[in-house]
Short mmCIF file of C-alpha atoms in Angstrom, two decimals:
data_model
loop_
_atom_site.label_atom_id
_atom_site.label_comp_id
_atom_site.label_asym_id
_atom_site.label_seq_id
_atom_site.Cartn_x
_atom_site.Cartn_y
_atom_site.Cartn_z
CA MET A 29 255.00 61.08 232.82
CA ARG A 30 255.33 60.20 229.15
CA TYR A 31 251.64 60.96 228.56
CA LEU A 32 252.02 64.38 230.12
CA PHE A 33 254.89 65.14 227.78
CA VAL A 34 252.99 63.99 224.70
CA LEU A 35 249.93 66.00 225.80
CA SER A 36 251.98 69.10 226.50
CA PHE A 37 253.76 68.78 223.04
CA PHE A 38 250.45 68.96 221.26
CA VAL A 39 248.80 71.60 223.59
CA LEU A 40 251.75 73.97 223.59
CA GLN A 41 252.43 73.94 219.83
CA PRO A 42 251.77 77.31 218.18
CA VAL A 43 248.98 77.51 215.66
CA LEU A 44 250.67 78.50 212.40
CA ALA A 45 247.59 78.73 210.21
CA MET A 46 243.97 78.05 210.65
CA ILE A 47 241.54 77.62 207.80
CA TRP A 48 238.03 78.54 208.62
CA PRO A 49 235.37 76.59 206.76
CA TRP A 50 232.82 78.28 204.54
CA PRO A 51 230.82 80.50 205.37
CA LEU A 52 233.26 81.69 208.14
CA ASN A 53 236.19 82.28 205.82
CA GLY A 54 237.20 85.67 204.38
CA LYS A 55 236.17 86.32 200.79
CA VAL A 56 237.35 88.84 198.23
CA ILE A 57 235.50 89.96 195.15
CA ASN A 58 237.95 91.74 192.76
CA TYR A 59 236.15 94.03 190.32
CA SER A 60 239.44 95.77 189.52
CA ILE A 61 241.05 95.53 186.08
CA LEU A 62 244.31 94.54 187.84
CA PRO A 63 245.17 91.61 190.14
CA VAL A 64 245.03 92.34 193.88
CA ALA A 65 247.45 91.23 196.55
CA VAL A 66 246.03 89.04 199.26
CA TRP A 67 247.46 87.14 202.22
CA ASP A 68 246.55 84.03 204.17
CA GLY A 69 248.37 82.15 206.86
CA GLU A 70 249.00 79.06 204.74
CA HIS A 71 250.20 80.55 201.44
CA GLY A 72 251.57 84.05 202.36
CA ILE A 73 251.13 86.85 199.89
CA TYR A 74 249.73 85.95 196.48
CA THR A 75 247.47 87.64 193.92
CA LEU A 76 243.78 87.25 193.04
CA ALA A 77 243.22 87.82 189.27
CA ALA A 78 241.36 90.78 187.99
CA GLY A 79 237.63 90.27 187.69
CA THR A 80 237.52 87.17 189.85
CA PHE A 81 236.61 86.21 193.43
CA SER A 82 238.05 83.85 196.01
CA GLY A 83 236.15 80.51 196.23
CA LYS A 84 234.62 78.74 199.21
CA GLN A 85 237.84 76.68 199.81
CA ALA A 86 240.09 79.82 200.20
CA ASP A 87 240.34 81.62 203.50
CA ILE A 88 241.86 85.05 202.76
CA ASP A 89 242.81 86.95 205.83
CA HIS A 90 244.16 90.27 204.36
CA VAL A 91 243.79 92.22 201.14
CA PHE A 92 245.92 95.15 199.93
CA ASP A 93 244.25 98.47 199.06
CA PHE A 94 246.05 100.18 196.19
CA GLY A 95 244.24 103.47 196.91
CA SER A 96 245.65 103.95 200.38
CA PHE A 97 248.57 101.44 200.32
CA ARG A 98 247.17 99.78 203.44
CA TRP A 99 246.22 96.23 204.33
CA CYS A 100 242.69 95.28 205.33
CA LYS A 101 242.02 92.48 207.81
CA ILE A 102 238.98 90.70 206.44
CA GLY A 103 238.04 88.22 209.16
CA PRO A 104 234.84 86.30 208.18
CA SER A 105 233.66 89.15 205.95
CA THR A 106 233.23 89.53 202.23
CA VAL A 107 235.28 92.53 200.90
CA ILE A 108 234.90 94.07 197.47
CA VAL A 109 237.82 95.61 195.47
CA ASN A 110 236.33 98.28 193.21
CA ARG A 111 237.51 99.06 189.65
CA GLN A 112 240.14 101.51 190.98
CA GLY A 113 241.70 98.85 193.16
CA GLU A 114 240.31 100.28 196.43
CA VAL A 115 238.84 98.07 199.17
CA GLU A 116 235.30 98.97 200.02
CA SER A 117 233.87 98.49 203.52
CA CYS A 118 237.06 97.25 205.27
CA PRO A 119 236.24 95.79 208.68
CA LYS A 120 239.68 96.70 210.11
CA TRP A 121 242.84 98.36 208.80
CA VAL A 122 246.11 96.82 209.94
CA SER A 123 249.84 97.65 209.58
CA GLY A 124 250.66 94.76 207.31
CA PRO A 125 249.83 91.27 206.12
CA GLY A 126 249.42 88.83 208.93
CA ALA A 127 249.06 91.66 211.49
CA ALA A 128 246.24 91.32 214.01
CA SER A 129 246.06 95.07 214.71
#
């Protein structure tokens, strides 16, 4: 009975954040002259500096589009933020950071 409890404890625990290894993680290339807001399940909302990109160790899930004031769900894609702060080729637009749809 004790083993069933221990097993159910680990099996039923919700997954709070999952980091996908490279090359399955989401990547952002920020060509904008301003920092861009990004979100991941471990760190919440933070910024990616202007003229930089996320590295292989980061797993960004969402990026904010300043042109439309919407969030883009990246998934395993690479997304480019252009000089105007707009996301190019967003795989899926969502209602907010952390939203699945």
